[in-house]
Short mmCIF file of C-alpha atoms in Angstrom, two decimals:
data_model
loop_
_atom_site.label_atom_id
_atom_site.label_comp_id
_atom_site.label_asym_id
_atom_site.label_seq_id
_atom_site.Cartn_x
_atom_site.Cartn_y
_atom_site.Cartn_z
CA MET A 19 -0.02 0.03 0.01
CA THR A 20 1.04 3.56 -0.56
CA GLN A 21 1.33 5.69 2.53
CA GLY A 22 -0.98 8.70 2.56
CA HIS A 23 -3.26 7.28 -0.13
CA PRO A 24 -5.54 4.89 1.70
CA THR A 25 -6.58 2.94 -1.34
CA GLY A 26 -3.35 3.37 -3.30
CA THR A 27 -5.42 5.21 -5.91
CA ASP A 28 -4.01 7.83 -8.27
CA ALA A 29 -3.38 11.38 -7.30
CA GLY A 30 -6.05 13.93 -6.78
CA ALA A 31 -8.27 11.71 -4.66
CA GLU A 32 -9.95 13.22 -1.66
CA ARG A 33 -8.72 10.05 -0.03
CA THR A 34 -10.86 9.52 3.02
CA PRO A 35 -13.67 7.02 3.13
CA ALA A 36 -17.35 7.53 3.15
CA PHE A 37 -19.12 6.21 6.20
CA GLY A 38 -21.95 3.83 5.78
CA VAL A 39 -24.06 1.53 7.87
CA PRO A 40 -24.33 1.00 11.63
CA ARG A 41 -21.44 -1.14 12.74
CA GLN A 42 -23.71 -3.16 15.04
CA ARG A 43 -25.78 -4.41 12.18
CA THR A 44 -23.74 -4.94 9.02
CA THR A 45 -20.21 -4.79 7.72
CA GLN A 46 -19.60 -2.80 4.57
CA ALA A 47 -16.50 -1.90 2.58
CA VAL A 48 -15.86 1.72 2.87
CA PRO A 49 -14.66 3.48 -0.21
CA ASP A 50 -11.61 5.72 0.09
CA THR A 51 -11.81 9.44 -0.80
CA SER A 52 -9.94 12.58 0.30
CA ALA A 53 -11.20 17.57 0.66
CA THR A 54 -10.66 19.48 1.17
CA THR A 55 -10.67 23.03 2.19
CA VAL A 56 -8.57 24.10 2.51
CA ALA A 57 -6.79 27.40 1.65
CA PRO A 58 -5.87 29.34 4.77
CA GLY A 59 -6.38 33.10 4.80
CA THR A 60 -8.83 35.70 3.70
CA THR A 61 -9.78 36.39 0.09
CA VAL A 62 -9.27 40.02 -0.72
CA LEU A 63 -10.99 41.77 -3.55
CA THR A 64 -8.39 43.39 -5.85
CA THR A 65 -9.03 41.79 -9.22
CA ALA A 66 -10.94 43.45 -11.97
CA ALA A 67 -14.23 41.89 -12.96
CA PRO A 68 -14.42 40.28 -16.40
CA GLY A 69 -14.46 42.87 -19.05
CA ALA A 70 -12.97 45.50 -16.79
CA ALA A 71 -10.12 47.74 -17.75
CA ALA A 72 -6.59 46.42 -17.14
CA PRO A 73 -4.95 47.35 -13.82
CA GLY A 74 -3.89 50.96 -13.73
CA ALA A 75 -6.26 52.07 -16.55
CA ALA A 76 -9.43 54.04 -16.01
CA ALA A 77 -12.57 52.23 -17.09
CA PRO A 78 -14.85 54.23 -19.31
CA GLY A 79 -17.66 55.71 -17.34
CA ALA A 80 -16.13 54.74 -14.03
CA THR A 81 -17.12 57.04 -11.18
CA ALA A 82 -14.79 55.79 -8.40
CA PRO A 83 -12.43 52.92 -7.86
CA ARG A 84 -13.75 49.96 -5.93
CA LYS A 85 -12.61 49.89 -2.29
CA PRO A 86 -10.45 46.91 -1.28
CA GLY A 87 -12.23 44.32 0.85
CA ARG A 88 -13.28 40.73 1.00
CA ASP A 89 -14.41 39.15 -2.26
CA ARG A 90 -17.65 37.56 -1.03
CA TYR A 91 -18.06 35.50 -4.24
CA LEU A 92 -14.76 33.78 -3.65
CA ASP A 93 -15.62 33.36 0.00
CA LEU A 94 -18.84 31.71 -1.05
CA LEU A 95 -17.00 29.31 -3.31
CA ARG A 96 -14.74 28.27 -0.44
CA THR A 97 -17.73 27.64 1.80
CA VAL A 98 -19.42 25.52 -0.86
CA ALA A 99 -16.23 23.60 -1.39
CA LEU A 100 -15.91 22.87 2.31
CA VAL A 101 -19.51 21.65 2.70
CA ARG A 102 -19.09 19.47 -0.39
CA VAL A 103 -15.96 17.89 1.09
CA VAL A 104 -17.79 17.05 4.30
CA VAL A 105 -20.80 15.60 2.46
CA TYR A 106 -18.60 13.60 0.12
CA HIS A 107 -16.60 12.10 2.93
CA LEU A 108 -19.80 11.17 4.77
CA PHE A 109 -21.78 9.66 1.89
CA GLY A 110 -19.05 8.83 -0.65
CA TRP A 111 -21.26 9.82 -3.60
CA ALA A 112 -19.06 9.68 -6.68
CA TRP A 113 -21.18 12.17 -8.65
CA LEU A 114 -20.27 14.90 -6.22
CA THR A 115 -16.76 15.01 -7.73
CA VAL A 116 -18.33 15.93 -11.04
CA LEU A 117 -20.97 18.25 -9.58
CA PHE A 118 -18.42 20.44 -7.80
CA PRO A 119 -14.71 19.69 -7.90
CA SER A 120 -13.91 21.13 -4.46
CA MET A 121 -10.16 20.53 -4.43
CA GLY A 122 -9.54 22.28 -7.74
CA VAL A 123 -11.66 25.24 -6.58
CA MET A 124 -9.81 25.48 -3.21
CA PHE A 125 -6.42 25.35 -4.87
CA ALA A 126 -7.43 28.07 -7.38
CA LEU A 127 -8.67 30.39 -4.53
CA ALA A 128 -5.38 29.72 -2.65
CA GLY A 129 -3.36 30.48 -5.78
CA SER A 130 -5.19 33.78 -6.29
CA LEU A 131 -4.48 34.81 -2.73
CA MET A 132 -0.86 33.75 -2.98
CA ALA A 133 -0.33 35.81 -6.10
CA ARG A 134 -1.76 38.85 -4.42
CA SER A 135 0.51 38.34 -1.38
CA LEU A 136 3.65 37.99 -3.56
CA LYS A 137 3.58 41.74 -4.06
CA ARG A 138 5.60 41.53 -0.84
CA PRO A 139 9.01 39.79 -0.57
CA ALA A 140 8.67 36.09 -1.35
CA ARG A 141 10.48 34.90 1.77
CA GLU A 142 8.19 36.93 3.99
CA VAL A 143 5.06 35.63 2.24
CA ILE A 144 6.19 32.00 2.45
CA ARG A 145 7.06 32.42 6.13
CA ASP A 146 3.63 33.83 6.85
CA ARG A 147 1.84 31.10 4.91
CA VAL A 148 3.76 28.35 6.68
CA ARG A 149 3.19 29.95 10.06
CA ARG A 150 -0.55 30.07 9.52
CA LEU A 151 -0.60 26.46 8.41
CA LEU A 152 1.51 24.75 11.04
CA PRO A 153 -0.05 25.43 14.47
CA PRO A 154 -3.45 23.99 13.47
CA LEU A 155 -1.59 20.95 12.07
CA TRP A 156 0.40 20.56 15.29
CA LEU A 157 -2.72 20.53 17.43
CA PHE A 158 -4.40 18.01 15.14
CA GLY A 159 -1.35 15.86 14.90
CA ALA A 160 -0.83 15.83 18.68
CA ALA A 161 -4.44 14.59 19.16
CA VAL A 162 -4.33 11.99 16.43
CA LEU A 163 -0.88 10.64 17.40
CA THR A 164 -1.93 10.41 21.07
CA LEU A 165 -4.95 8.28 19.98
CA MET A 166 -2.79 6.12 17.75
CA PHE A 167 -0.13 5.45 20.44
CA ALA A 168 -2.86 4.82 23.00
CA GLY A 169 -4.33 2.31 20.61
CA GLY A 170 -1.06 0.34 20.50
CA TRP A 171 0.57 1.65 17.34
CA ASN A 172 4.37 1.63 17.27
CA PRO A 173 5.96 3.03 14.09
CA LEU A 174 9.12 1.02 14.76
CA ASP A 175 7.08 -2.19 14.41
CA ASP A 176 4.99 -1.07 11.47
CA PRO A 177 6.12 -2.91 8.34
CA ASP A 178 4.44 -0.36 6.06
CA HIS A 179 6.79 2.39 7.25
CA GLY A 180 10.19 0.70 7.27
CA GLY A 181 10.78 0.60 11.03
CA ALA A 182 13.08 3.46 12.06
CA LEU A 183 12.10 5.30 8.86
CA GLY A 184 8.58 5.57 10.21
CA VAL A 185 9.86 7.41 13.20
CA VAL A 186 11.61 9.92 10.89
CA GLU A 187 8.40 10.22 8.85
CA LEU A 188 6.65 11.43 11.97
CA LEU A 189 8.26 14.80 11.30
CA ASN A 190 5.67 15.26 8.59
CA TYR A 191 3.19 15.87 11.41
CA VAL A 192 5.45 18.90 12.18
CA VAL A 193 6.14 20.12 8.61
CA PRO A 194 4.09 18.30 5.97
CA LEU A 195 6.64 18.10 3.19
CA GLY A 196 5.75 14.38 2.82
CA ALA A 197 2.93 12.10 3.98
CA PRO A 198 2.71 11.47 7.66
CA PRO A 199 2.69 7.80 8.71
CA PHE A 200 -0.30 6.04 10.28
CA PRO A 201 -1.43 2.47 10.79
CA TRP A 202 -3.72 0.94 8.20
CA ASP A 203 -5.49 -1.14 10.80
CA LEU A 204 -5.84 -0.14 14.40
CA GLY A 205 -8.30 -1.62 16.93
CA SER A 206 -11.25 -3.68 15.77
CA LYS A 207 -14.42 -3.20 13.79
CA SER A 208 -16.44 -3.67 17.04
CA GLY A 209 -14.40 -1.06 18.88
CA LEU A 210 -15.38 2.51 19.72
CA LEU A 211 -14.14 3.55 16.29
CA GLU A 212 -13.75 1.60 13.13
CA ASN A 213 -10.41 -0.20 12.70
CA THR A 214 -9.69 2.13 9.74
CA TRP A 215 -10.14 5.26 11.72
CA ALA A 216 -6.45 6.29 11.57
CA VAL A 217 -6.55 6.15 7.77
CA GLN A 218 -9.62 8.30 7.72
CA ALA A 219 -8.21 10.83 10.21
CA ALA A 220 -4.70 11.26 8.80
CA GLY A 221 -5.61 10.68 5.12
CA VAL A 222 -6.81 14.29 4.73
CA LEU A 223 -3.33 15.54 5.36
CA TRP A 224 -2.40 15.00 1.71
CA TYR A 225 -3.97 18.40 1.03
CA LEU A 226 -1.67 20.20 3.48
CA ARG A 227 1.35 18.62 1.78
CA ALA A 228 0.14 19.69 -1.67
CA TYR A 229 -0.74 23.21 -0.38
CA LEU A 230 2.81 23.56 1.16
CA TRP A 231 4.45 22.41 -2.13
CA PHE A 232 2.47 25.02 -4.07
CA VAL A 233 3.34 27.75 -1.58
CA LEU A 234 7.04 26.94 -1.80
CA ALA A 235 6.87 26.81 -5.59
CA SER A 236 4.75 29.94 -6.04
CA PRO A 237 7.51 32.54 -6.37
CA LEU A 238 9.04 30.58 -9.27
CA LEU A 239 5.64 29.72 -10.75
CA LEU A 240 4.50 33.35 -10.66
CA TRP A 241 7.79 34.45 -12.20
CA ALA A 242 7.26 31.95 -14.98
CA PHE A 243 3.60 32.87 -15.40
CA ARG A 244 4.39 36.59 -15.88
CA ARG A 245 6.84 35.71 -18.63
CA ALA A 246 5.03 32.81 -20.28
CA PRO A 247 1.45 32.68 -18.99
CA TRP A 248 -0.02 30.08 -21.29
CA ILE A 249 2.88 27.66 -21.07
CA THR A 250 2.89 27.92 -17.29
CA LEU A 251 -0.89 27.52 -17.15
CA PHE A 252 -1.02 24.37 -19.29
CA ALA A 253 2.30 22.71 -18.18
CA PRO A 254 0.67 20.90 -15.22
CA LEU A 255 -1.98 19.41 -17.52
CA ALA A 256 0.77 18.13 -19.76
CA LEU A 257 2.56 16.70 -16.67
CA THR A 258 -0.68 14.99 -15.67
CA ALA A 259 -0.86 13.37 -19.14
CA VAL A 260 2.52 11.90 -18.40
CA VAL A 261 2.38 10.85 -14.80
CA GLY A 262 -1.40 10.36 -14.49
CA THR A 263 -1.71 7.96 -17.39
CA GLY A 264 1.12 5.61 -16.48
CA VAL A 265 3.42 6.74 -19.28
CA VAL A 266 5.90 7.57 -16.52
CA SER A 267 5.39 5.78 -13.22
CA ILE A 268 6.90 7.29 -10.07
CA PRO A 269 6.59 4.77 -7.21
CA GLY A 270 5.60 5.37 -3.64
CA GLU A 271 4.55 8.56 -1.91
CA THR A 272 6.80 10.69 -4.18
CA GLY A 273 4.69 9.66 -7.13
CA ASN A 274 1.48 10.59 -5.28
CA ALA A 275 2.90 13.96 -4.38
CA VAL A 276 4.03 14.66 -7.96
CA SER A 277 0.61 13.58 -9.27
CA ASP A 278 -1.18 15.88 -6.84
CA PHE A 279 1.02 18.75 -7.94
CA ALA A 280 0.32 18.02 -11.54
CA VAL A 281 -3.41 17.42 -11.25
CA TYR A 282 -4.11 20.67 -9.36
CA GLY A 283 -1.22 22.78 -10.60
CA SER A 284 -3.19 24.38 -13.45
CA CYS A 285 -5.92 25.27 -10.93
CA TRP A 286 -3.36 27.02 -8.72
CA VAL A 287 -2.00 28.92 -11.70
CA LEU A 288 -5.53 29.84 -12.72
CA GLY A 289 -5.64 31.65 -9.35
CA PHE A 290 -2.63 33.64 -10.65
CA ALA A 291 -4.44 34.41 -13.88
CA HIS A 292 -7.48 35.66 -11.98
CA GLN A 293 -5.50 37.79 -9.64
CA GLU A 294 -3.25 39.27 -12.38
CA GLY A 295 -6.23 40.09 -14.60
CA VAL A 296 -5.10 37.74 -17.41
CA LEU A 297 -8.25 35.68 -17.27
CA ALA A 298 -10.48 38.73 -17.41
CA ARG A 299 -8.85 39.79 -20.68
CA VAL A 300 -9.84 36.52 -22.41
CA PRO A 301 -13.22 36.94 -24.14
CA ARG A 302 -15.80 35.10 -22.10
CA TYR A 303 -17.24 33.18 -25.08
CA ALA A 304 -13.74 31.88 -25.92
CA ALA A 305 -12.94 30.94 -22.35
CA VAL A 306 -16.20 29.16 -21.75
CA SER A 307 -16.18 27.36 -25.06
CA CYS A 308 -12.63 26.06 -24.64
CA SER A 309 -13.30 25.14 -21.03
CA ALA A 310 -16.39 23.12 -22.13
CA LEU A 311 -14.19 21.21 -24.55
CA VAL A 312 -11.58 20.48 -21.94
CA MET A 313 -14.30 19.32 -19.50
CA ALA A 314 -15.86 17.13 -22.24
CA PHE A 315 -12.49 15.52 -22.74
CA GLY A 316 -12.27 14.84 -19.01
CA LEU A 317 -15.64 13.11 -18.95
CA TRP A 318 -14.72 11.14 -22.10
CA TRP A 319 -11.52 9.94 -20.56
CA ALA A 320 -13.22 9.07 -17.27
CA SER A 321 -15.87 6.98 -19.21
CA GLY A 322 -13.06 4.65 -20.46
CA HIS A 323 -11.07 4.55 -17.15
CA LEU A 324 -13.67 4.16 -14.46
CA GLY A 325 -12.23 3.29 -11.11
CA PRO A 326 -13.50 1.05 -8.29
CA ASP A 327 -16.08 3.77 -7.41
CA GLY A 328 -17.29 4.42 -10.89
CA TRP A 329 -17.40 8.05 -11.89
CA ASP A 330 -15.38 9.26 -8.93
CA LEU A 331 -12.90 11.56 -10.59
CA ASN A 332 -10.54 11.27 -7.62
CA ASP A 333 -9.48 7.87 -8.97
CA ILE A 334 -8.86 9.21 -12.52
CA PRO A 335 -6.15 11.90 -12.49
CA PRO A 336 -6.37 13.09 -16.13
CA ALA A 337 -10.18 13.43 -15.84
CA GLN A 338 -9.89 15.21 -12.47
CA ALA A 339 -7.36 17.60 -13.92
CA ALA A 340 -9.36 18.43 -17.04
CA TRP A 341 -12.67 18.73 -15.34
CA SER A 342 -11.37 20.82 -12.46
CA PHE A 343 -9.50 23.12 -14.81
CA GLY A 344 -12.50 23.87 -17.00
CA PHE A 345 -14.85 24.18 -14.09
CA VAL A 346 -12.58 26.72 -12.31
CA VAL A 347 -12.16 28.77 -15.50
CA ILE A 348 -15.93 29.14 -15.81
CA LEU A 349 -16.39 29.98 -12.09
CA LEU A 350 -13.69 32.69 -12.28
CA GLN A 351 -14.81 34.06 -15.67
CA TYR A 352 -18.25 34.70 -14.23
CA SER A 353 -16.82 36.01 -10.98
CA PRO A 354 -19.03 38.97 -10.00
CA SER A 355 -16.56 40.19 -7.29
CA TRP A 356 -19.16 40.92 -4.64
CA GLN A 357 -18.19 43.12 -1.78
CA GLU A 358 -21.51 42.20 -0.20
CA LEU A 359 -23.56 39.05 -0.76
CA PRO A 360 -26.68 39.66 -2.87
CA ARG A 361 -30.01 39.64 -1.12
CA GLY A 362 -30.83 36.03 -1.80
CA LEU A 363 -27.55 34.88 -0.16
CA ALA A 364 -27.30 37.51 2.57
CA ARG A 365 -28.92 35.13 5.12
CA TRP A 366 -25.79 32.89 4.84
CA ASP A 367 -23.36 35.83 5.39
CA ARG A 368 -22.32 34.88 8.93
CA LEU A 369 -21.94 31.24 8.07
CA ILE A 370 -19.78 32.09 5.05
CA THR A 371 -17.62 34.38 7.14
CA LEU A 372 -17.24 31.74 9.89
CA SER A 373 -16.29 28.98 7.45
CA ASN A 374 -13.62 31.13 5.81
CA ASN A 375 -12.14 32.23 9.08
CA ARG A 376 -12.05 28.57 10.28
CA ALA A 377 -11.44 26.75 6.99
CA VAL A 378 -8.29 24.97 8.21
CA THR A 379 -10.01 23.79 11.41
CA ILE A 380 -13.04 22.45 9.52
CA TYR A 381 -10.95 20.64 6.99
CA LEU A 382 -8.59 19.05 9.44
CA TRP A 383 -11.12 17.76 11.92
CA HIS A 384 -14.22 16.97 9.86
CA ASN A 385 -13.34 13.39 9.04
CA LEU A 386 -12.54 12.48 12.55
CA LEU A 387 -15.79 14.11 13.65
CA ILE A 388 -17.74 12.17 11.06
CA MET A 389 -16.39 8.97 12.72
CA ALA A 390 -17.25 10.35 16.12
CA THR A 391 -20.92 10.48 15.24
CA VAL A 392 -21.06 6.63 15.01
CA PRO A 393 -20.53 5.76 18.72
CA LEU A 394 -22.77 8.64 19.69
CA ILE A 395 -25.62 7.43 17.49
CA ASP A 396 -25.04 3.83 18.61
CA LEU A 397 -25.97 4.90 22.13
CA ALA A 398 -29.57 5.26 20.87
CA TYR A 399 -29.82 1.50 20.42
CA GLY A 400 -29.72 1.18 24.23
CA LEU A 401 -32.69 3.43 24.90
CA PRO A 402 -35.81 1.70 26.31
CA PHE A 403 -38.11 2.66 23.41
CA MET A 404 -35.57 1.12 20.94
CA GLU A 405 -36.31 -2.47 22.03
CA SER A 406 -38.96 -2.91 19.20
CA GLU A 407 -37.84 -4.12 15.75
CA GLY A 408 -39.64 -1.15 14.15
CA ALA A 409 -37.65 1.41 16.14
CA THR A 410 -34.38 -0.40 15.52
CA GLY A 411 -35.21 -0.76 11.78
CA PHE A 412 -35.98 3.00 11.56
CA LEU A 413 -32.64 3.94 13.10
CA ASP A 414 -30.88 1.52 10.79
CA SER A 415 -32.51 2.94 7.71
CA THR A 416 -31.91 6.59 8.73
CA TYR A 417 -28.43 6.15 10.18
CA MET A 418 -26.65 8.21 7.53
CA ILE A 419 -29.12 11.06 7.98
CA TRP A 420 -28.44 11.18 11.68
CA MET A 421 -24.76 11.23 11.04
CA PHE A 422 -25.21 14.16 8.61
CA LEU A 423 -27.30 16.05 11.21
CA LEU A 424 -24.91 15.34 14.05
CA VAL A 425 -21.59 16.13 12.40
CA TRP A 426 -22.36 19.83 12.04
CA PRO A 427 -22.85 20.46 15.79
CA LEU A 428 -19.64 18.55 16.43
CA ILE A 429 -17.83 20.72 13.92
CA ALA A 430 -19.21 23.81 15.73
CA VAL A 431 -17.86 22.44 18.99
CA MET A 432 -14.43 21.89 17.48
CA ILE A 433 -14.40 25.40 16.11
CA LEU A 434 -15.07 26.72 19.57
CA ALA A 435 -12.54 24.34 21.16
CA THR A 436 -9.63 24.64 18.69
CA GLY A 437 -10.39 27.21 16.07
CA TRP A 438 -8.73 30.04 17.96
CA ILE A 439 -5.36 28.50 17.08
CA GLU A 440 -5.86 29.82 13.53
CA ASP A 441 -5.93 33.33 15.05
CA ILE A 442 -2.82 32.69 17.05
CA ALA A 443 -1.05 31.40 13.91
CA ALA A 444 -2.07 34.53 12.03
CA ARG A 445 -1.03 36.78 14.88
CA ARG A 446 -4.57 37.94 15.51
CA LYS A 447 -6.50 38.31 18.68
CA PRO A 448 -8.07 34.86 19.41
CA ARG A 449 -11.82 34.64 18.64
CA LEU A 450 -14.21 31.88 19.55
CA TRP A 451 -16.77 32.38 16.86
CA PRO A 452 -15.55 34.72 14.13
CA ASP A 453 -18.73 35.05 12.04
CA GLY A 454 -18.41 38.79 11.51
CA ARG A 455 -21.35 39.66 13.65
CA ARG A 456 -19.52 42.15 15.90
CA SER A 457 -17.76 43.98 13.08
CA GLY A 458 -21.03 44.04 11.19
CA ALA A 459 -22.72 45.66 14.19
CA ARG A 460 -19.95 48.35 14.22
CA ARG A 461 -20.49 49.10 10.52
CA ALA A 462 -24.22 49.49 11.11
CA LYS A 463 -23.54 52.22 13.66
#
């Protein structure tokens, strides 16, 4: 098996399994997947809307320049991506990877923010990005490793991690340049958590590794993009055609990391194109038409290379790369650059603000919290009114719904308990529930 990729699938998978039936009743194979979420930081509105004048030029008929602020459209996309990741990891529905390619969207948003930040010295930007990423990872890693060691895992005795090499690999819980080690089987199926819980909990860390690689490479990528934008934009797709189709096979976790970089590299560079105004200068009809052709190719390729979970694009790197690329182009071409959410979405304003301020926390902990719903729901089987077959059957048939309903309060509790670490990492005053309500009240005055 390949460390960090629970099923040994190709790159780009969301790589954490969906959760299925009550453990007390049936045993079901759990498909592997991976999310999201998550790009740390705040999206800032500095990019011209499609069709706007190039930076530095006065738009015809313009009355005043737009004030800098949060781009609520991009904030909305990040929230949708996070919710989709949670739902996908819970239900494992393959069609969700086609409906909304969350990982590609999140990498594009992170790339846009990175391009904006690189107006400052590159070393300073990289230091800030790494600093914001690591403390939440350290807290999560400390909790997960404590549970693993308490469950009897010893990396020295783990044949999947090369003995002493596994101890060295533990450093990836400190700085995720590679994949952190974890046991593939820990405990028992009848235990408090499934015997694959460690895979589910640590499997999401592939995203942090990919994010860190992109951050470190961004100064060079942005330099290349400004000199040869189209070559830089399409080069990762070409690399995916090489490493994602088996033409060149790179074994082990290195191959997985290279494949991740290739599959989502064009989405990251699309963030550059959006931030630099290059994408806005492409006629919309041309961008959308070409994107539709690229997406059609992705679906065509997927139809002939279906994986164990059918149309799950996470198992099909070329399809994932093509579909995500085209999808992101269309989303960014139609980007309305809202400073405020429109009336129909205004009711979700506080939720969107909260999810963006706690994106790393939600992404890191959501899979472990999904698993935590199982022992909690199982307690219901011991209630007096559950002795009848009808009541037991009802709970069995609605088990997934209860998991879905319960995971969101658990995520809220985790935001309250650990989310403040994101503020500490960003050198802000710690906040328990940063949904923008207080600052909104001040603006109203």
